[in-house]
Every structure is written in C-alpha cells, then in structure tokens.
C-alpha cells in the first residue's frame, strides 16, 4: 500500500487529483436508491456492456468476417481455442442479459415516472441506447453465418425493406447488394464492432453525465 | 405603414449567413460522397440483360436448372408445355422455393408455400402473391433469360428489391 500511496501522491502533486477524483468517486447515492434493487438495472446493463466489450475484443481476434471463413472461425473458437467457448458463451449471455436489463431499466423509469421534467432529454438518450442495443443484437446475430443467422437477417432486412418509399433504399444500404452475402457480413461486422460501440460509449457518457448533474429522481 | 414588415440585417449577420451556406454546401458534398461510397455497386445493374441459362438439351423434360437472374435465385423448368422460368425467391418471407418433382410443384420449405410450375401462381400456403415470371427465349439450342415478364410487379415484392 505504501507504494500505491506514493504513486498517488506523486500524481496528486502534479495533476491535483484530489480536485478531480473525489467528487466523482465519493458521491453518496440516496438511501432509497441503494436499498432498492430496481435501481441496479441500469448499472447491470452497463456492466454487461463492459463484459461485452472485453469478450468481444477477444472474439474479434479469431473471427473472420467472410462467408467462407465465418462459420469455420466460430467453430474454431468454440472447439479449438482454449477458453474460446467460455469467452463466446459469456459474450452470448451478457448480450441477452443486457437486452433484458435495458428493457427492465426502461420499465422502471417509466413506471416510476423518472422520465418527467427535467429528465426528458435523458429519457430520449436512454431510448436511443435501447434501440442501439437491439441493433447490436441484430447485427451480432448474423456473424456466425449459420442458417439461423442467415434467415434472421433475411427477415430483418426484409422488414426494413417494407418501410414505405425509403424501405428498399434502406434495405439496399444494409444488405450492400441485392442479396445477403459477403458485403452484408462486412457491413454488419463494421456496425457491430466499430460504429455501434463508439456511439453507445458516447451516449452512455451523456446518459451518466445527465444523471450526475440532475441527480436520481426521487420516490413517487 | 404600421403593417409594413421591416427587417434589418447587419453586414456581420449577412456574412455569417453566407458562411453558414458555404458550410452547408461542403457538409452536403461530404454526405453525398459518403452515401455514394456506401451505395452498393451491384444496385446499378437494375436493367435486365439477356443471359444464357443453359443449353436446351441440358434440361430434359421434367427437370429444372437453377440460375441467378438480376442477383436473385431463379429456376428454369422444362414442363410439358415448354420452358418456364421464375424467380424462386418466395414472396412470403424470402426463402428459396425449389422444384418438388413428386408433387409437380414449386415448393417453399419455410412455410409450405406451393406454386404452380406453369404460371407461378400460388396453389396453397401463406405466400401472398405469385412467383414473378421471367421472359425466356430458346434460340440456337440454348435458353436465354430476357427480362421480368412484369417488372412493375417485381418492384412491389420486397424480397426482389433491386432486381427490377
């Protein structure tokens, strides 16, 4: 501990950490929020996101987003890579848990009326995060490139294609061609590992900053 | 003269508006380039072209040949009444219908849709509309696909997006 104290002191001397960190870390949550597990749902979703980022990075090291290699590489992760099936299973279950947690979190906010003024904007950001989370699930579903993945994507892009007027263009941009293939895979992969995580991170920072500035909404 | 609308504008304000317009112009250009980059190149070939499907003797009476037409899975059938060709993407949910010889139908395995192999019409099952027919021509002992028989119909089926 002495060494850690020393390091902290060195940094504190130079960067005034005591002005930066304590206001963030040493912030007591209200009693009603600490004792009610319903207030944990947002945090559970965030924890899931962190787990997904971690396991996702590991998966991306072996995964190959091409129609020829995708299924084989997933099979390789599941059967040959040490701890591979564990990593992928954690990714799978954390993804499912995250969607459930985000949904329940939204219901908690709705039924407790926590979205009301002055927190309207945070509600909007939250719903956007919910939509992004489901898009995460949808884009990740295609990546194993099995029958389930293919047909789920067929139906999903078909639904997007059934939007009046814009639909066929949206579907074309999503699919990247006339039919689901290599272009679709790379598009969904890029969405899944680059676009969506970055967007989610930015929106989460906004989400948390607003909670910190406005405080947790009181009890009904 | 009370109802006269007056509005004053300073040189600074005008300059700001012009700068805003210039910024919009560049932003529009950037957005257009990004969209153009993301737009699939294959989408450009919506025009139907004559493509050779098979030599006529490759497909004897009662047999079929699968081929791609405008990027869509399609099927050529040799029926007693002659050659027929249809897009084989099911109009229900986009699975691929195939030739089921024992029942003499085009059959979609996903939800048991059945289609007439002569007309493409729905016999039974959930498909809302017939399979789109492809105009074909037999010349020099080979079968060629020309175009969708009814491109406007093909445009209405979401599973044939970009094919007509």
Coordinates of C-alpha atoms in Angstrom, one line a residue:
Chain A
X1 CA 0.0 0.0 0.0
X2 CA 2.9 2.3 0.7
X3 CA 4.0 2.2 -2.9
X4 CA 0.5 2.9 -4.2
X5 CA 0.2 5.9 -1.8
X6 CA 3.5 7.2 -3.1
X7 CA 2.3 6.9 -6.7
X8 CA -0.9 8.6 -5.9
X9 CA 0.9 11.4 -4.1
X10 CA 3.3 11.9 -7.0
X11 CA 0.3 12.2 -9.4
X12 CA -1.7 14.3 -7.0
X13 CA 1.2 16.8 -6.7
X14 CA 1.3 17.2 -10.4
X15 CA -2.3 16.9 -11.5
X16 CA -4.4 17.9 -8.5
X17 CA -6.2 14.6 -8.4
X18 CA -7.9 15.5 -5.1
X19 CA -9.9 18.0 -7.1
X20 CA -10.8 15.6 -9.9
X21 CA -11.5 12.2 -8.4
X22 CA -13.2 12.5 -5.0
X23 CA -16.2 14.5 -6.4
X24 CA -16.8 11.6 -8.9
X25 CA -16.0 8.6 -6.7
X26 CA -17.1 9.8 -3.2
X27 CA -20.6 10.6 -4.2
X28 CA -23.2 9.1 -1.9
X29 CA -26.2 7.6 -3.6
X30 CA -29.6 8.3 -1.9
X31 CA -30.8 5.8 0.6
X32 CA -33.9 4.8 -1.4
X33 CA -31.7 4.0 -4.4
X34 CA -29.2 2.0 -2.5
X35 CA -31.7 -0.3 -0.8
X36 CA -33.9 -1.0 -3.9
X37 CA -32.5 -3.5 -6.4
X38 CA -34.6 -2.0 -9.1
X39 CA -32.2 0.9 -9.2
X40 CA -29.4 -1.5 -10.2
X41 CA -30.8 -2.3 -13.6
X42 CA -29.1 0.5 -15.4
X43 CA -25.8 -0.5 -13.8
X44 CA -26.3 -4.1 -14.7
X45 CA -26.8 -3.0 -18.3
X46 CA -23.6 -1.0 -18.2
X47 CA -21.7 -3.9 -16.5
X48 CA -22.9 -6.2 -19.3
X49 CA -21.7 -3.6 -21.9
X50 CA -18.2 -3.7 -20.3
X51 CA -18.2 -7.5 -20.3
X52 CA -19.3 -7.5 -24.0
X53 CA -16.5 -5.1 -24.9
X54 CA -14.0 -7.3 -23.2
X55 CA -15.1 -10.6 -24.6
X56 CA -15.9 -9.0 -28.0
X57 CA -12.3 -7.9 -28.3
X58 CA -11.1 -11.5 -27.7
X59 CA -13.6 -12.9 -30.2
X60 CA -12.6 -10.4 -32.8
X61 CA -9.0 -11.8 -32.7
X62 CA -10.2 -15.1 -34.1
X63 CA -13.3 -14.2 -36.0
X64 CA -13.1 -13.8 -39.8
X65 CA -16.0 -11.8 -41.4
X66 CA -16.2 -13.6 -44.7
X67 CA -18.9 -16.1 -45.9
X68 CA -16.2 -18.8 -46.4
X69 CA -14.4 -18.3 -43.1
X70 CA -17.0 -17.0 -40.7
X71 CA -18.7 -20.2 -39.6
X72 CA -15.4 -22.1 -39.6
X73 CA -13.8 -19.5 -37.4
X74 CA -16.7 -19.5 -34.9
X75 CA -16.4 -23.3 -34.8
X76 CA -12.7 -22.9 -34.3
X77 CA -13.3 -20.6 -31.4
X78 CA -15.8 -23.0 -29.9
X79 CA -13.8 -26.2 -30.3
X80 CA -10.1 -25.5 -30.7
X81 CA -9.3 -22.2 -29.0
X82 CA -8.5 -22.7 -25.3
X83 CA -11.3 -21.0 -23.2
X84 CA -12.8 -20.0 -26.6
X85 CA -16.2 -21.5 -25.9
X86 CA -16.2 -19.8 -22.5
X87 CA -15.5 -16.4 -24.0
X88 CA -18.1 -16.8 -26.6
X89 CA -20.7 -18.1 -24.1
X90 CA -20.1 -15.1 -21.9
X91 CA -20.5 -12.8 -24.9
X92 CA -23.7 -14.6 -25.7
X93 CA -25.2 -14.5 -22.3
X94 CA -24.1 -11.0 -21.5
X95 CA -25.7 -9.8 -24.7
X96 CA -29.0 -11.4 -23.7
X97 CA -28.8 -10.1 -20.2
X98 CA -28.0 -6.6 -21.4
X99 CA -31.1 -6.5 -23.6
X100 CA -33.2 -7.8 -20.7
X101 CA -31.6 -5.3 -18.3
X102 CA -32.1 -2.4 -20.6
X103 CA -35.7 -3.3 -21.2
X104 CA -36.4 -3.6 -17.4
X105 CA -34.5 -0.4 -16.8
X106 CA -36.8 1.4 -19.2
X107 CA -39.8 -0.1 -17.5
X108 CA -38.5 1.0 -14.1
X109 CA -38.0 4.6 -15.4
X110 CA -41.5 4.6 -17.0
X111 CA -43.5 3.2 -14.1
X112 CA -41.7 5.4 -11.5
X113 CA -42.2 8.4 -13.7
X114 CA -38.5 9.2 -13.6
X115 CA -38.6 10.4 -17.2
X116 CA -40.5 13.6 -16.3
X117 CA -39.2 17.1 -16.4
X118 CA -36.3 17.9 -16.1
X119 CA -35.1 14.5 -17.3
X120 CA -36.8 14.4 -20.7
X121 CA -33.6 14.5 -22.6
X122 CA -32.1 11.7 -20.6
X123 CA -35.1 9.6 -21.5
X124 CA -34.6 10.3 -25.2
X125 CA -30.9 9.3 -24.9
X126 CA -32.0 6.2 -23.0
X127 CA -34.4 5.1 -25.6
X128 CA -31.8 5.7 -28.3
X129 CA -29.5 3.4 -26.3
X130 CA -32.2 0.8 -26.1
X131 CA -32.6 0.9 -29.9
X132 CA -28.8 0.7 -30.4
X133 CA -28.7 -2.3 -28.0
X134 CA -31.2 -4.2 -30.1
X135 CA -29.3 -3.2 -33.3
X136 CA -26.3 -4.7 -31.6
X137 CA -28.2 -7.9 -31.1
X138 CA -29.4 -7.9 -34.7
X139 CA -26.0 -7.3 -36.2
X140 CA -24.3 -9.8 -34.0
X141 CA -26.8 -12.4 -34.9
X142 CA -25.6 -12.6 -38.5
X143 CA -21.9 -13.0 -37.7
X144 CA -21.9 -16.8 -37.0
X145 CA -23.2 -17.3 -40.6
X146 CA -25.4 -20.3 -39.9
X147 CA -28.9 -21.0 -41.0
X148 CA -30.4 -19.1 -38.1
X149 CA -28.2 -16.1 -38.8
X150 CA -28.9 -16.0 -42.5
X151 CA -32.7 -16.2 -42.2
X152 CA -32.9 -13.9 -39.3
X153 CA -31.1 -11.3 -41.3
X154 CA -33.2 -12.0 -44.3
X155 CA -36.3 -11.3 -42.3
X156 CA -34.8 -8.3 -40.5
X157 CA -33.7 -6.6 -43.7
X158 CA -37.0 -7.6 -45.3
X159 CA -38.8 -5.7 -42.5
X160 CA -36.6 -2.7 -43.1
X161 CA -37.3 -3.1 -46.9
X162 CA -41.1 -2.9 -46.2
X163 CA -40.9 0.6 -44.9
X164 CA -42.9 2.8 -47.4
X165 CA -40.8 4.6 -50.1
X166 CA -37.5 4.7 -48.2
X167 CA -37.6 0.9 -47.4
X168 CA -35.9 -0.5 -50.5
X169 CA -33.0 2.0 -50.2
X170 CA -32.5 1.3 -46.5
X171 CA -32.5 -2.4 -47.2
X172 CA -30.0 -1.9 -50.1
X173 CA -27.7 0.1 -47.8
X174 CA -27.9 -2.5 -45.1
X175 CA -27.5 -5.5 -47.3
X176 CA -24.9 -3.9 -49.5
X177 CA -26.3 -5.6 -52.6
X178 CA -29.3 -7.5 -53.9
X179 CA -28.9 -10.4 -51.7
X180 CA -27.3 -11.3 -48.3
X181 CA -23.6 -12.1 -48.9
X182 CA -20.1 -11.0 -48.2
X183 CA -21.0 -7.3 -48.4
X184 CA -23.7 -7.8 -45.8
X185 CA -21.3 -9.6 -43.5
X186 CA -18.6 -6.9 -43.6
X187 CA -21.2 -4.2 -43.2
X188 CA -22.8 -5.8 -40.2
X189 CA -19.4 -6.6 -38.7
X190 CA -18.3 -3.0 -39.1
X191 CA -21.5 -1.9 -37.4
X192 CA -21.2 -4.4 -34.7
X193 CA -17.5 -3.8 -33.7
X194 CA -16.9 -0.1 -34.7
X195 CA -19.9 2.1 -35.3
X196 CA -22.3 0.9 -32.5
X197 CA -19.7 0.6 -29.7
X198 CA -18.5 4.1 -30.3
X199 CA -22.0 5.5 -30.5
X200 CA -23.0 3.6 -27.4
X201 CA -20.0 4.8 -25.4
X202 CA -20.7 8.5 -26.3
X203 CA -24.4 8.2 -25.5
X204 CA -23.6 6.4 -22.2
X205 CA -21.2 9.2 -21.2
X206 CA -24.1 11.7 -21.9
X207 CA -26.6 9.5 -20.1
X208 CA -24.4 9.2 -16.9
X209 CA -23.4 12.9 -17.0
X210 CA -27.0 13.9 -17.0
X211 CA -27.8 11.6 -14.1
X212 CA -24.9 13.2 -12.2
X213 CA -25.9 16.7 -13.0
X214 CA -29.6 16.2 -12.2
X215 CA -29.4 13.5 -9.6
X216 CA -31.5 10.4 -9.3
X217 CA -35.2 11.1 -9.5
X218 CA -36.9 10.9 -6.1
X219 CA -39.5 8.4 -5.0
X220 CA -43.1 8.7 -6.1
Chain B
X1 CA -47.5 51.9 -42.8
X2 CA -47.8 50.1 -39.5
X3 CA -48.2 46.7 -41.1
X4 CA -45.1 47.1 -43.2
X5 CA -42.6 44.3 -42.4
X6 CA -39.2 45.6 -41.8
X7 CA -36.2 43.6 -41.0
X8 CA -32.7 44.9 -40.6
X9 CA -29.6 43.0 -41.3
X10 CA -26.1 43.9 -40.4
X11 CA -23.1 43.2 -42.6
X12 CA -21.8 40.8 -39.9
X13 CA -25.1 38.9 -39.9
X14 CA -25.1 38.6 -43.7
X15 CA -21.5 37.4 -43.6
X16 CA -22.5 34.8 -41.1
X17 CA -25.3 33.6 -43.2
X18 CA -23.1 33.2 -46.2
X19 CA -20.5 31.3 -44.2
X20 CA -23.3 29.1 -43.0
X21 CA -24.3 28.4 -46.5
X22 CA -20.8 27.6 -47.5
X23 CA -20.5 25.2 -44.6
X24 CA -23.8 23.6 -45.6
X25 CA -22.6 23.2 -49.2
X26 CA -19.5 21.3 -48.0
X27 CA -21.4 19.3 -45.5
X28 CA -23.8 18.3 -48.3
X29 CA -20.9 17.3 -50.5
X30 CA -19.4 15.2 -47.8
X31 CA -22.8 13.5 -47.0
X32 CA -23.3 12.8 -50.7
X33 CA -19.9 11.2 -51.1
X34 CA -20.4 9.0 -48.0
X35 CA -23.7 7.8 -49.3
X36 CA -22.2 7.2 -52.7
X37 CA -19.4 5.2 -51.1
X38 CA -21.9 3.1 -49.1
X39 CA -24.2 2.6 -52.0
X40 CA -23.7 -1.0 -53.3
X41 CA -22.2 -1.1 -56.8
X42 CA -24.4 -4.0 -57.8
X43 CA -27.5 -1.9 -57.3
X44 CA -26.7 -0.1 -60.5
X45 CA -27.5 -3.1 -62.7
X46 CA -31.2 -3.0 -62.4
X47 CA -31.6 -3.2 -66.1
X48 CA -32.4 -6.7 -67.4
X49 CA -29.9 -8.3 -69.7
X50 CA -30.1 -11.3 -71.9
X51 CA -28.3 -14.1 -70.1
X52 CA -27.8 -17.7 -71.2
X53 CA -29.3 -20.1 -68.7
X54 CA -28.5 -23.4 -70.2
X55 CA -28.3 -25.4 -73.4
X56 CA -31.8 -26.8 -74.1
X57 CA -30.6 -30.4 -74.0
X58 CA -29.1 -29.9 -70.5
X59 CA -32.6 -29.6 -69.2
X60 CA -34.7 -32.5 -70.4
X61 CA -38.5 -32.6 -69.9
X62 CA -39.4 -32.7 -66.2
X63 CA -36.1 -31.4 -64.9
X64 CA -35.0 -28.0 -63.7
X65 CA -32.0 -25.7 -63.7
X66 CA -31.2 -23.1 -61.1
X67 CA -29.7 -19.8 -62.1
X68 CA -29.3 -16.3 -60.9
X69 CA -31.3 -13.6 -62.5
X70 CA -30.5 -9.9 -61.6
X71 CA -29.0 -11.2 -58.4
X72 CA -32.0 -13.3 -57.4
X73 CA -32.2 -17.1 -57.2
X74 CA -34.3 -18.2 -60.1
X75 CA -35.3 -21.5 -61.7
X76 CA -35.8 -22.8 -65.2
X77 CA -38.3 -25.6 -65.6
X78 CA -38.9 -27.8 -68.6
X79 CA -42.7 -28.5 -68.4
X80 CA -44.7 -30.5 -70.9
X81 CA -46.0 -27.1 -72.2
X82 CA -42.4 -25.9 -72.7
X83 CA -39.8 -23.9 -70.9
X84 CA -40.8 -21.7 -67.9
X85 CA -38.6 -19.5 -65.7
X86 CA -39.5 -17.9 -62.4
X87 CA -37.7 -16.0 -59.7
X88 CA -37.6 -18.7 -57.0
X89 CA -37.4 -16.3 -54.0
X90 CA -40.7 -16.9 -52.2
X91 CA -42.9 -13.9 -52.0
X92 CA -43.9 -14.7 -48.4
X93 CA -40.7 -14.3 -46.4
X94 CA -37.9 -14.7 -49.0
X95 CA -36.9 -18.3 -48.7
X96 CA -35.9 -20.2 -51.9
X97 CA -38.6 -22.3 -53.5
X98 CA -37.5 -25.5 -55.2
X99 CA -38.9 -27.9 -57.7
X100 CA -40.7 -30.8 -55.9
X101 CA -41.0 -33.4 -58.6
X102 CA -43.3 -35.9 -56.8
X103 CA -45.9 -33.2 -56.3
X104 CA -45.3 -31.4 -59.5
X105 CA -45.0 -28.0 -57.8
X106 CA -42.5 -25.3 -56.8
X107 CA -42.3 -25.7 -53.1
X108 CA -41.0 -23.3 -50.4
X109 CA -39.8 -25.3 -47.4
X110 CA -40.0 -22.5 -44.8
X111 CA -43.8 -22.3 -44.5
X112 CA -45.0 -24.9 -47.0
X113 CA -45.9 -22.5 -49.8
X114 CA -46.8 -24.2 -53.1
X115 CA -46.6 -22.6 -56.5
X116 CA -47.9 -23.7 -59.9
X117 CA -44.9 -24.6 -62.1
X118 CA -46.7 -23.4 -65.3
X119 CA -47.8 -20.0 -64.1
X120 CA -46.1 -19.3 -60.8
X121 CA -49.5 -18.8 -59.2
X122 CA -49.9 -19.7 -55.5
X123 CA -51.6 -23.1 -55.0
X124 CA -51.6 -23.2 -51.2
X125 CA -49.7 -21.9 -48.2
X126 CA -49.0 -18.4 -47.0
X127 CA -47.4 -16.6 -50.0
X128 CA -49.4 -13.5 -50.8
X129 CA -48.7 -13.4 -54.5
X130 CA -47.3 -15.5 -57.3
X131 CA -43.6 -16.0 -58.2
X132 CA -42.6 -13.5 -60.8
X133 CA -42.2 -15.0 -64.3
X134 CA -39.1 -14.4 -66.4
X135 CA -39.4 -14.0 -70.1
X136 CA -37.2 -16.5 -71.9
X137 CA -36.3 -17.3 -75.4
X138 CA -35.0 -20.5 -77.0
X139 CA -32.5 -19.9 -79.8
X140 CA -29.6 -21.8 -81.2
X141 CA -30.3 -24.8 -78.9
X142 CA -29.9 -22.7 -75.8
X143 CA -32.3 -21.0 -73.3
X144 CA -31.9 -17.3 -72.6
X145 CA -33.5 -15.2 -69.9
X146 CA -34.5 -11.8 -71.2
X147 CA -36.3 -9.8 -68.6
X148 CA -39.0 -9.9 -65.9
X149 CA -42.4 -10.5 -67.5
X150 CA -43.8 -7.8 -65.3
X151 CA -41.1 -5.5 -63.8
X152 CA -43.7 -3.4 -62.1
X153 CA -44.9 -6.4 -60.2
X154 CA -41.4 -7.4 -59.2
X155 CA -40.8 -3.9 -57.8
X156 CA -43.7 -4.4 -55.4
X157 CA -42.2 -7.5 -53.8
X158 CA -39.7 -6.5 -51.1
X159 CA -37.7 -9.7 -51.4
X160 CA -36.9 -8.7 -55.0
X161 CA -35.5 -5.3 -54.0
X162 CA -33.1 -4.1 -56.6
X163 CA -33.9 -6.8 -59.1
X164 CA -36.2 -4.8 -61.3

